[in-house]
Amino acid sequence: MSTEFRVRELVLGIEGLALLRNALDGDEKFLKERVEDIRRFVAADGELPDGGAGVSELDLAEGYASWSAVYDSLPNSYIEVEEPVLHGILDTLPTGTALDAACGTGRQTGALVARGHRAIGVDQSPEMLAKAGERAPQAEFRVGRLENLPLEDNSVDLAVCSLAMTHLPDLAAGVAELARVVRPGGRIVVSDLHPFVIALQGQCVFVHGSEQLAFVRNHVHLPGRYLEAFTAAGLRVRACHEPLFNGRLAPGGYEEFIADAARAAWDGLPIVIVWDVEVPA
């Protein structure tokens, strides 16, 4: 199903969030600018970036088949704040057999290979796996879903799952599968879009086709839901990291059109959550 990409509503929402977060103690000039922008965008007849474009919700298979073509092509603030935390955890771990679950284009698979692991990447998208194979040719890749990993019980020392759990309506199956394949004493590192971001901003939109936009559904998973899933799978949480927005806005997107408001809206908020979890020996 395709609907119009409602840029004006998104712009007004970001302006309103910036105003809400600064209403009590913000700079008077900044507050007046936000109010004036809101008035202008409510009344504006002019075009905004991507105004009028169609946007479709795609399932995982079709969505990632399309997204694979552009996934690595643009700067990404989520990856920029996630990688130092996640890779910092990997740097403390001994080498062994490591799984990159829902590996996508192999970003973390390559990081595992670089650290001396025998790496196995699993993803449901053959198109993503083709990109991953180019990035990390030393790794082994298998087609499979996060909720039904094509690995034996207790077969890896480490599992990484990066920015993928958000696509599951329920965390329990994905977390249980990671726990199943990791040996006792092993580690699991899970990163995801922070629920604050998903609750406030919603979906990650990408170009699909010549004049179409699309997204794959993100679901809000609060930290309490993660803790429930980890506990149910018999896992123990070592640490939880919540890296903050770094000021990077998507190049050419609608937020760059209102950069002052967008940066004020997200300033000081976590945009990624990273869990460091162990399987009890």
PDB file of C-alpha atoms in Angstrom:
ATOM      1  CA  MET A   1       0.000   0.000   0.000  1.00  0.00           C
ATOM      2  CA  SER A   2       1.371   3.406  -0.998  1.00  0.00           C
ATOM      3  CA  THR A   3       0.538   6.723   0.649  1.00  0.00           C
ATOM      4  CA  GLU A   4       1.891  10.228   0.248  1.00  0.00           C
ATOM      5  CA  PHE A   5       5.132  11.028   2.054  1.00  0.00           C
ATOM      6  CA  ARG A   6       3.815  13.716   4.406  1.00  0.00           C
ATOM      7  CA  VAL A   7       6.841  15.988   4.547  1.00  0.00           C
ATOM      8  CA  ARG A   8       4.987  19.013   5.910  1.00  0.00           C
ATOM      9  CA  GLU A   9       3.624  17.008   8.836  1.00  0.00           C
ATOM     10  CA  LEU A  10       7.088  15.589   9.546  1.00  0.00           C
ATOM     11  CA  VAL A  11       8.637  19.062   9.436  1.00  0.00           C
ATOM     12  CA  LEU A  12       5.955  20.438  11.752  1.00  0.00           C
ATOM     13  CA  GLY A  13       6.487  17.528  14.131  1.00  0.00           C
ATOM     14  CA  ILE A  14      10.244  18.148  14.359  1.00  0.00           C
ATOM     15  CA  GLU A  15       9.696  21.883  14.850  1.00  0.00           C
ATOM     16  CA  GLY A  16       7.161  21.115  17.574  1.00  0.00           C
ATOM     17  CA  LEU A  17       9.480  18.663  19.325  1.00  0.00           C
ATOM     18  CA  ALA A  18      12.283  21.242  19.310  1.00  0.00           C
ATOM     19  CA  LEU A  19       9.862  23.802  20.731  1.00  0.00           C
ATOM     20  CA  LEU A  20       8.557  21.395  23.384  1.00  0.00           C
ATOM     21  CA  ARG A  21      12.048  20.452  24.578  1.00  0.00           C
ATOM     22  CA  ASN A  22      13.141  24.099  24.873  1.00  0.00           C
ATOM     23  CA  ALA A  23       9.918  25.831  25.896  1.00  0.00           C
ATOM     24  CA  LEU A  24      10.819  26.402  29.568  1.00  0.00           C
ATOM     25  CA  ASP A  25      14.448  27.484  29.372  1.00  0.00           C
ATOM     26  CA  GLY A  26      15.293  27.926  25.686  1.00  0.00           C
ATOM     27  CA  ASP A  27      16.766  30.991  24.036  1.00  0.00           C
ATOM     28  CA  GLU A  28      14.011  33.478  23.218  1.00  0.00           C
ATOM     29  CA  LYS A  29      15.238  34.035  19.663  1.00  0.00           C
ATOM     30  CA  PHE A  30      15.321  30.276  19.034  1.00  0.00           C
ATOM     31  CA  LEU A  31      11.762  29.855  20.370  1.00  0.00           C
ATOM     32  CA  LYS A  32      10.436  32.698  18.209  1.00  0.00           C
ATOM     33  CA  GLU A  33      12.089  31.159  15.152  1.00  0.00           C
ATOM     34  CA  ARG A  34      10.381  27.840  15.846  1.00  0.00           C
ATOM     35  CA  VAL A  35       6.958  29.492  16.186  1.00  0.00           C
ATOM     36  CA  GLU A  36       7.519  31.484  12.987  1.00  0.00           C
ATOM     37  CA  ASP A  37       8.615  28.355  11.139  1.00  0.00           C
ATOM     38  CA  ILE A  38       5.504  26.498  12.307  1.00  0.00           C
ATOM     39  CA  ARG A  39       3.277  29.351  11.095  1.00  0.00           C
ATOM     40  CA  ARG A  40       5.107  29.465   7.769  1.00  0.00           C
ATOM     41  CA  PHE A  41       4.932  25.719   7.143  1.00  0.00           C
ATOM     42  CA  VAL A  42       1.252  25.513   8.117  1.00  0.00           C
ATOM     43  CA  ALA A  43       0.397  28.217   5.606  1.00  0.00           C
ATOM     44  CA  ALA A  44       3.010  27.421   2.957  1.00  0.00           C
ATOM     45  CA  ASP A  45       1.978  26.619  -0.570  1.00  0.00           C
ATOM     46  CA  GLY A  46       5.574  26.018  -1.666  1.00  0.00           C
ATOM     47  CA  GLU A  47       7.176  22.606  -2.046  1.00  0.00           C
ATOM     48  CA  LEU A  48       9.252  20.877   0.602  1.00  0.00           C
ATOM     49  CA  PRO A  49      11.925  18.217  -0.170  1.00  0.00           C
ATOM     50  CA  ASP A  50      10.262  14.993  -1.377  1.00  0.00           C
ATOM     51  CA  GLY A  51       6.843  16.577  -1.050  1.00  0.00           C
ATOM     52  CA  GLY A  52       4.173  14.600  -2.870  1.00  0.00           C
ATOM     53  CA  ALA A  53       6.278  11.479  -3.295  1.00  0.00           C
ATOM     54  CA  GLY A  54       4.647   8.147  -2.602  1.00  0.00           C
ATOM     55  CA  VAL A  55       5.866   5.949   0.260  1.00  0.00           C
ATOM     56  CA  SER A  56       5.177   2.221   0.610  1.00  0.00           C
ATOM     57  CA  GLU A  57       5.615  -0.246   3.449  1.00  0.00           C
ATOM     58  CA  LEU A  58       7.545  -3.301   2.257  1.00  0.00           C
ATOM     59  CA  ASP A  59       8.042  -6.657   3.919  1.00  0.00           C
ATOM     60  CA  LEU A  60      11.551  -7.794   4.889  1.00  0.00           C
ATOM     61  CA  ALA A  61      12.218  -9.706   1.683  1.00  0.00           C
ATOM     62  CA  GLU A  62      11.164  -7.023  -0.785  1.00  0.00           C
ATOM     63  CA  GLY A  63      12.359  -4.173   1.416  1.00  0.00           C
ATOM     64  CA  TYR A  64      15.913  -5.380   1.884  1.00  0.00           C
ATOM     65  CA  ALA A  65      16.186  -6.554  -1.727  1.00  0.00           C
ATOM     66  CA  SER A  66      15.549  -2.935  -2.713  1.00  0.00           C
ATOM     67  CA  TRP A  67      17.445  -1.293   0.178  1.00  0.00           C
ATOM     68  CA  SER A  68      20.591  -3.340  -0.483  1.00  0.00           C
ATOM     69  CA  ALA A  69      21.372  -1.190  -3.536  1.00  0.00           C
ATOM     70  CA  VAL A  70      21.748   2.006  -1.479  1.00  0.00           C
ATOM     71  CA  TYR A  71      22.175   0.783   2.111  1.00  0.00           C
ATOM     72  CA  ASP A  72      25.894   1.597   2.375  1.00  0.00           C
ATOM     73  CA  SER A  73      25.906   4.695   0.190  1.00  0.00           C
ATOM     74  CA  LEU A  74      25.020   7.495   2.637  1.00  0.00           C
ATOM     75  CA  PRO A  75      26.420   8.666   5.983  1.00  0.00           C
ATOM     76  CA  ASN A  76      24.357   7.260   8.834  1.00  0.00           C
ATOM     77  CA  SER A  77      24.301   8.766  12.323  1.00  0.00           C
ATOM     78  CA  TYR A  78      22.998   5.520  13.834  1.00  0.00           C
ATOM     79  CA  ILE A  79      26.007   3.581  12.563  1.00  0.00           C
ATOM     80  CA  GLU A  80      28.396   6.374  13.489  1.00  0.00           C
ATOM     81  CA  VAL A  81      27.398   6.257  17.157  1.00  0.00           C
ATOM     82  CA  GLU A  82      26.836   2.492  17.298  1.00  0.00           C
ATOM     83  CA  GLU A  83      30.131   1.241  15.903  1.00  0.00           C
ATOM     84  CA  PRO A  84      32.531   2.704  18.518  1.00  0.00           C
ATOM     85  CA  VAL A  85      30.472   1.101  21.306  1.00  0.00           C
ATOM     86  CA  LEU A  86      29.873  -2.258  19.652  1.00  0.00           C
ATOM     87  CA  HIS A  87      33.419  -2.578  18.307  1.00  0.00           C
ATOM     88  CA  GLY A  88      34.776  -1.556  21.685  1.00  0.00           C
ATOM     89  CA  ILE A  89      33.026  -4.592  23.168  1.00  0.00           C
ATOM     90  CA  LEU A  90      34.334  -6.863  20.399  1.00  0.00           C
ATOM     91  CA  ASP A  91      37.876  -5.658  21.061  1.00  0.00           C
ATOM     92  CA  THR A  92      37.738  -7.131  24.581  1.00  0.00           C
ATOM     93  CA  LEU A  93      36.688 -10.633  23.491  1.00  0.00           C
ATOM     94  CA  PRO A  94      38.836 -13.652  22.576  1.00  0.00           C
ATOM     95  CA  THR A  95      38.708 -14.914  19.014  1.00  0.00           C
ATOM     96  CA  GLY A  96      36.589 -17.903  18.101  1.00  0.00           C
ATOM     97  CA  THR A  97      33.600 -18.775  15.948  1.00  0.00           C
ATOM     98  CA  ALA A  98      31.315 -15.758  15.654  1.00  0.00           C
ATOM     99  CA  LEU A  99      27.843 -15.277  14.177  1.00  0.00           C
ATOM    100  CA  ASP A 100      26.621 -12.066  12.568  1.00  0.00           C
ATOM    101  CA  ALA A 101      22.855 -12.595  12.776  1.00  0.00           C
ATOM    102  CA  ALA A 102      20.765 -10.599  10.288  1.00  0.00           C
ATOM    103  CA  CYS A 103      24.103  -9.523   8.839  1.00  0.00           C
ATOM    104  CA  GLY A 104      22.786  -7.328   6.035  1.00  0.00           C
ATOM    105  CA  THR A 105      25.640  -6.048   3.887  1.00  0.00           C
ATOM    106  CA  GLY A 106      28.198  -7.598   6.226  1.00  0.00           C
ATOM    107  CA  ARG A 107      29.261  -4.536   8.195  1.00  0.00           C
ATOM    108  CA  GLN A 108      29.754  -6.487  11.418  1.00  0.00           C
ATOM    109  CA  THR A 109      30.852  -9.646   9.587  1.00  0.00           C
ATOM    110  CA  GLY A 110      33.820  -7.717   8.271  1.00  0.00           C
ATOM    111  CA  ALA A 111      34.563  -6.385  11.757  1.00  0.00           C
ATOM    112  CA  LEU A 112      34.549  -9.941  13.134  1.00  0.00           C
ATOM    113  CA  VAL A 113      36.895 -11.205  10.410  1.00  0.00           C
ATOM    114  CA  ALA A 114      39.240  -8.263  11.026  1.00  0.00           C
ATOM    115  CA  ARG A 115      39.453  -9.306  14.681  1.00  0.00           C
ATOM    116  CA  GLY A 116      40.444 -12.865  13.816  1.00  0.00           C
ATOM    117  CA  HIS A 117      37.118 -14.660  14.219  1.00  0.00           C
ATOM    118  CA  ARG A 118      35.819 -17.434  12.012  1.00  0.00           C
ATOM    119  CA  ALA A 119      32.738 -15.514  10.969  1.00  0.00           C
ATOM    120  CA  ILE A 120      29.352 -16.790   9.834  1.00  0.00           C
ATOM    121  CA  GLY A 121      26.858 -14.294   8.434  1.00  0.00           C
ATOM    122  CA  VAL A 122      23.154 -15.109   8.275  1.00  0.00           C
ATOM    123  CA  ASP A 123      20.478 -13.019   6.569  1.00  0.00           C
ATOM    124  CA  GLN A 124      17.091 -13.620   4.981  1.00  0.00           C
ATOM    125  CA  SER A 125      17.981 -11.437   1.955  1.00  0.00           C
ATOM    126  CA  PRO A 126      20.092 -12.991  -0.842  1.00  0.00           C
ATOM    127  CA  GLU A 127      20.661  -9.471  -2.170  1.00  0.00           C
ATOM    128  CA  MET A 128      22.127  -8.337   1.150  1.00  0.00           C
ATOM    129  CA  LEU A 129      24.241 -11.500   1.380  1.00  0.00           C
ATOM    130  CA  ALA A 130      25.708 -10.786  -2.061  1.00  0.00           C
ATOM    131  CA  LYS A 131      26.917  -7.407  -0.774  1.00  0.00           C
ATOM    132  CA  ALA A 132      28.200  -9.034   2.428  1.00  0.00           C
ATOM    133  CA  GLY A 133      30.189 -11.595   0.433  1.00  0.00           C
ATOM    134  CA  GLU A 134      31.956  -8.808  -1.420  1.00  0.00           C
ATOM    135  CA  ARG A 135      32.796  -7.028   1.838  1.00  0.00           C
ATOM    136  CA  ALA A 136      33.959 -10.086   3.796  1.00  0.00           C
ATOM    137  CA  PRO A 137      34.935 -12.847   1.319  1.00  0.00           C
ATOM    138  CA  GLN A 138      36.723 -14.788   4.086  1.00  0.00           C
ATOM    139  CA  ALA A 139      33.429 -15.350   5.939  1.00  0.00           C
ATOM    140  CA  GLU A 140      30.803 -18.041   5.457  1.00  0.00           C
ATOM    141  CA  PHE A 141      27.276 -16.900   4.615  1.00  0.00           C
ATOM    142  CA  ARG A 142      23.955 -18.671   4.980  1.00  0.00           C
ATOM    143  CA  VAL A 143      20.387 -17.721   4.098  1.00  0.00           C
ATOM    144  CA  GLY A 144      18.149 -17.738   7.153  1.00  0.00           C
ATOM    145  CA  ARG A 145      15.921 -15.731   9.430  1.00  0.00           C
ATOM    146  CA  LEU A 146      16.769 -14.263  12.806  1.00  0.00           C
ATOM    147  CA  GLU A 147      13.898 -16.220  14.376  1.00  0.00           C
ATOM    148  CA  ASN A 148      15.129 -19.530  12.884  1.00  0.00           C
ATOM    149  CA  LEU A 149      18.907 -19.451  12.552  1.00  0.00           C
ATOM    150  CA  PRO A 150      20.487 -22.199  10.379  1.00  0.00           C
ATOM    151  CA  LEU A 151      23.041 -23.189  13.046  1.00  0.00           C
ATOM    152  CA  GLU A 152      23.364 -26.021  15.519  1.00  0.00           C
ATOM    153  CA  ASP A 153      22.849 -25.559  19.259  1.00  0.00           C
ATOM    154  CA  ASN A 154      25.908 -24.251  21.148  1.00  0.00           C
ATOM    155  CA  SER A 155      27.873 -23.848  17.906  1.00  0.00           C
ATOM    156  CA  VAL A 156      29.380 -20.336  18.222  1.00  0.00           C
ATOM    157  CA  ASP A 157      31.331 -18.458  20.860  1.00  0.00           C
ATOM    158  CA  LEU A 158      29.896 -15.046  20.030  1.00  0.00           C
ATOM    159  CA  ALA A 159      26.785 -13.692  18.338  1.00  0.00           C
ATOM    160  CA  VAL A 160      26.296 -10.152  17.097  1.00  0.00           C
ATOM    161  CA  CYS A 161      22.953  -8.762  15.943  1.00  0.00           C
ATOM    162  CA  SER A 162      23.139  -5.206  14.677  1.00  0.00           C
ATOM    163  CA  LEU A 163      20.157  -2.888  14.030  1.00  0.00           C
ATOM    164  CA  ALA A 164      17.800  -5.732  13.151  1.00  0.00           C
ATOM    165  CA  MET A 165      15.694  -6.715  16.178  1.00  0.00           C
ATOM    166  CA  THR A 166      13.547  -3.635  15.602  1.00  0.00           C
ATOM    167  CA  HIS A 167      11.962  -5.389  12.598  1.00  0.00           C
ATOM    168  CA  LEU A 168      10.572  -8.198  14.791  1.00  0.00           C
ATOM    169  CA  PRO A 169       7.112  -7.596  16.269  1.00  0.00           C
ATOM    170  CA  ASP A 170       8.208  -9.682  19.273  1.00  0.00           C
ATOM    171  CA  LEU A 171      11.786  -9.903  20.553  1.00  0.00           C
ATOM    172  CA  ALA A 172      11.426 -13.244  22.284  1.00  0.00           C
ATOM    173  CA  ALA A 173      12.022 -15.550  19.301  1.00  0.00           C
ATOM    174  CA  GLY A 174      15.059 -13.677  18.039  1.00  0.00           C
ATOM    175  CA  VAL A 175      16.705 -13.467  21.463  1.00  0.00           C
ATOM    176  CA  ALA A 176      15.944 -17.144  22.155  1.00  0.00           C
ATOM    177  CA  GLU A 177      17.626 -18.154  18.880  1.00  0.00           C
ATOM    178  CA  LEU A 178      20.776 -16.202  19.727  1.00  0.00           C
ATOM    179  CA  ALA A 179      20.853 -17.866  23.144  1.00  0.00           C
ATOM    180  CA  ARG A 180      20.368 -21.298  21.541  1.00  0.00           C
ATOM    181  CA  VAL A 181      23.354 -21.089  19.196  1.00  0.00           C
ATOM    182  CA  VAL A 182      25.883 -19.520  21.609  1.00  0.00           C
ATOM    183  CA  ARG A 183      27.894 -21.850  23.818  1.00  0.00           C
ATOM    184  CA  PRO A 184      27.777 -21.561  27.622  1.00  0.00           C
ATOM    185  CA  GLY A 185      30.208 -18.852  28.653  1.00  0.00           C
ATOM    186  CA  GLY A 186      29.804 -17.089  25.293  1.00  0.00           C
ATOM    187  CA  ARG A 187      28.679 -13.562  24.591  1.00  0.00           C
ATOM    188  CA  ILE A 188      25.868 -11.890  22.674  1.00  0.00           C
ATOM    189  CA  VAL A 189      26.041  -8.264  21.540  1.00  0.00           C
ATOM    190  CA  VAL A 190      22.803  -6.717  20.287  1.00  0.00           C
ATOM    191  CA  SER A 191      22.429  -3.197  18.952  1.00  0.00           C
ATOM    192  CA  ASP A 192      19.187  -1.611  17.861  1.00  0.00           C
ATOM    193  CA  LEU A 193      17.589   1.696  17.067  1.00  0.00           C
ATOM    194  CA  HIS A 194      16.671   3.271  20.382  1.00  0.00           C
ATOM    195  CA  PRO A 195      12.956   3.056  21.183  1.00  0.00           C
ATOM    196  CA  PHE A 196      12.925   6.842  21.751  1.00  0.00           C
ATOM    197  CA  VAL A 197      13.785   7.365  18.090  1.00  0.00           C
ATOM    198  CA  ILE A 198      11.264   4.869  16.774  1.00  0.00           C
ATOM    199  CA  ALA A 199       8.475   6.163  19.022  1.00  0.00           C
ATOM    200  CA  LEU A 200       9.127   9.777  18.002  1.00  0.00           C
ATOM    201  CA  GLN A 201      10.249   9.513  14.395  1.00  0.00           C
ATOM    202  CA  GLY A 202       8.923   6.170  13.256  1.00  0.00           C
ATOM    203  CA  GLN A 203      10.421   4.622  10.147  1.00  0.00           C
ATOM    204  CA  CYS A 204      13.650   4.789   8.131  1.00  0.00           C
ATOM    205  CA  VAL A 205      12.672   5.790   4.610  1.00  0.00           C
ATOM    206  CA  PHE A 206      14.803   4.905   1.567  1.00  0.00           C
ATOM    207  CA  VAL A 207      14.556   5.320  -2.196  1.00  0.00           C
ATOM    208  CA  HIS A 208      12.671   2.455  -3.831  1.00  0.00           C
ATOM    209  CA  GLY A 209      12.423   2.538  -7.585  1.00  0.00           C
ATOM    210  CA  SER A 210      12.749   5.685  -9.662  1.00  0.00           C
ATOM    211  CA  GLU A 211      10.300   8.010  -7.900  1.00  0.00           C
ATOM    212  CA  GLN A 212       9.100   5.993  -4.935  1.00  0.00           C
ATOM    213  CA  LEU A 213      10.061   5.918  -1.250  1.00  0.00           C
ATOM    214  CA  ALA A 214       9.668   2.932   1.052  1.00  0.00           C
ATOM    215  CA  PHE A 215      10.293   1.619   4.559  1.00  0.00           C
ATOM    216  CA  VAL A 216      10.487  -1.691   6.412  1.00  0.00           C
ATOM    217  CA  ARG A 217       8.472  -1.540   9.625  1.00  0.00           C
ATOM    218  CA  ASN A 218      10.343  -0.720  12.848  1.00  0.00           C
ATOM    219  CA  HIS A 219       8.723  -1.792  16.125  1.00  0.00           C
ATOM    220  CA  VAL A 220       9.204  -0.083  19.483  1.00  0.00           C
ATOM    221  CA  HIS A 221      11.001  -2.398  21.934  1.00  0.00           C
ATOM    222  CA  LEU A 222      11.400  -0.729  25.311  1.00  0.00           C
ATOM    223  CA  PRO A 223      14.380  -1.735  27.487  1.00  0.00           C
ATOM    224  CA  GLY A 224      12.016  -3.619  29.788  1.00  0.00           C
ATOM    225  CA  ARG A 225      10.972  -5.865  26.882  1.00  0.00           C
ATOM    226  CA  TYR A 226      14.601  -6.640  26.152  1.00  0.00           C
ATOM    227  CA  LEU A 227      15.189  -7.526  29.792  1.00  0.00           C
ATOM    228  CA  GLU A 228      12.169  -9.827  29.735  1.00  0.00           C
ATOM    229  CA  ALA A 229      13.441 -11.563  26.593  1.00  0.00           C
ATOM    230  CA  PHE A 230      16.976 -11.938  27.971  1.00  0.00           C
ATOM    231  CA  THR A 231      15.652 -13.343  31.245  1.00  0.00           C
ATOM    232  CA  ALA A 232      13.321 -15.782  29.483  1.00  0.00           C
ATOM    233  CA  ALA A 233      16.280 -17.051  27.414  1.00  0.00           C
ATOM    234  CA  GLY A 234      18.426 -17.550  30.510  1.00  0.00           C
ATOM    235  CA  LEU A 235      20.867 -14.759  29.624  1.00  0.00           C
ATOM    236  CA  ARG A 236      22.670 -12.343  31.919  1.00  0.00           C
ATOM    237  CA  VAL A 237      23.104  -8.666  31.033  1.00  0.00           C
ATOM    238  CA  ARG A 238      26.614  -7.326  31.547  1.00  0.00           C
ATOM    239  CA  ALA A 239      26.016  -3.768  30.309  1.00  0.00           C
ATOM    240  CA  CYS A 240      23.620  -1.533  28.398  1.00  0.00           C
ATOM    241  CA  HIS A 241      24.936   1.432  26.385  1.00  0.00           C
ATOM    242  CA  GLU A 242      22.842   4.266  24.925  1.00  0.00           C
ATOM    243  CA  PRO A 243      24.993   6.447  22.630  1.00  0.00           C
ATOM    244  CA  LEU A 244      23.594   9.894  21.940  1.00  0.00           C
ATOM    245  CA  PHE A 245      22.707  11.746  18.741  1.00  0.00           C
ATOM    246  CA  ASN A 246      25.900  13.146  17.197  1.00  0.00           C
ATOM    247  CA  GLY A 247      24.421  16.001  15.191  1.00  0.00           C
ATOM    248  CA  ARG A 248      24.471  14.210  11.829  1.00  0.00           C
ATOM    249  CA  LEU A 249      21.353  14.726   9.706  1.00  0.00           C
ATOM    250  CA  ALA A 250      20.595  12.612   6.640  1.00  0.00           C
ATOM    251  CA  PRO A 251      22.090  14.427   3.625  1.00  0.00           C
ATOM    252  CA  GLY A 252      19.437  15.977   1.403  1.00  0.00           C
ATOM    253  CA  GLY A 253      16.568  14.925   3.666  1.00  0.00           C
ATOM    254  CA  TYR A 254      13.788  17.070   5.069  1.00  0.00           C
ATOM    255  CA  GLU A 255      15.583  17.490   8.418  1.00  0.00           C
ATOM    256  CA  GLU A 256      18.442  19.338   6.705  1.00  0.00           C
ATOM    257  CA  PHE A 257      15.782  21.782   5.508  1.00  0.00           C
ATOM    258  CA  ILE A 258      15.125  22.633   9.188  1.00  0.00           C
ATOM    259  CA  ALA A 259      18.554  21.810  10.568  1.00  0.00           C
ATOM    260  CA  ASP A 260      18.457  24.083  13.655  1.00  0.00           C
ATOM    261  CA  ALA A 261      15.132  22.640  14.795  1.00  0.00           C
ATOM    262  CA  ALA A 262      16.115  19.032  13.999  1.00  0.00           C
ATOM    263  CA  ARG A 263      19.384  19.206  15.938  1.00  0.00           C
ATOM    264  CA  ALA A 264      17.605  20.829  18.881  1.00  0.00           C
ATOM    265  CA  ALA A 265      14.867  18.176  18.772  1.00  0.00           C
ATOM    266  CA  TRP A 266      17.344  15.260  18.995  1.00  0.00           C
ATOM    267  CA  ASP A 267      20.102  16.896  21.049  1.00  0.00           C
ATOM    268  CA  GLY A 268      21.049  14.809  24.090  1.00  0.00           C
ATOM    269  CA  LEU A 269      18.758  11.914  23.174  1.00  0.00           C
ATOM    270  CA  PRO A 270      20.012   8.338  22.699  1.00  0.00           C
ATOM    271  CA  ILE A 271      19.497   7.090  19.156  1.00  0.00           C
ATOM    272  CA  VAL A 272      20.920   3.570  19.538  1.00  0.00           C
ATOM    273  CA  ILE A 273      20.892   0.987  22.320  1.00  0.00           C
ATOM    274  CA  VAL A 274      23.646  -1.624  22.653  1.00  0.00           C
ATOM    275  CA  TRP A 275      23.318  -4.668  24.926  1.00  0.00           C
ATOM    276  CA  ASP A 276      26.303  -6.724  26.124  1.00  0.00           C
ATOM    277  CA  VAL A 277      24.929 -10.079  27.285  1.00  0.00           C
ATOM    278  CA  GLU A 278      26.495 -13.395  28.344  1.00  0.00           C
ATOM    279  CA  VAL A 279      25.353 -16.996  28.315  1.00  0.00           C
ATOM    280  CA  PRO A 280      25.982 -18.382  31.807  1.00  0.00           C
ATOM    281  CA  ALA A 281      28.620 -21.127  31.876  1.00  0.00           C
TER     282      ALA A 281
END
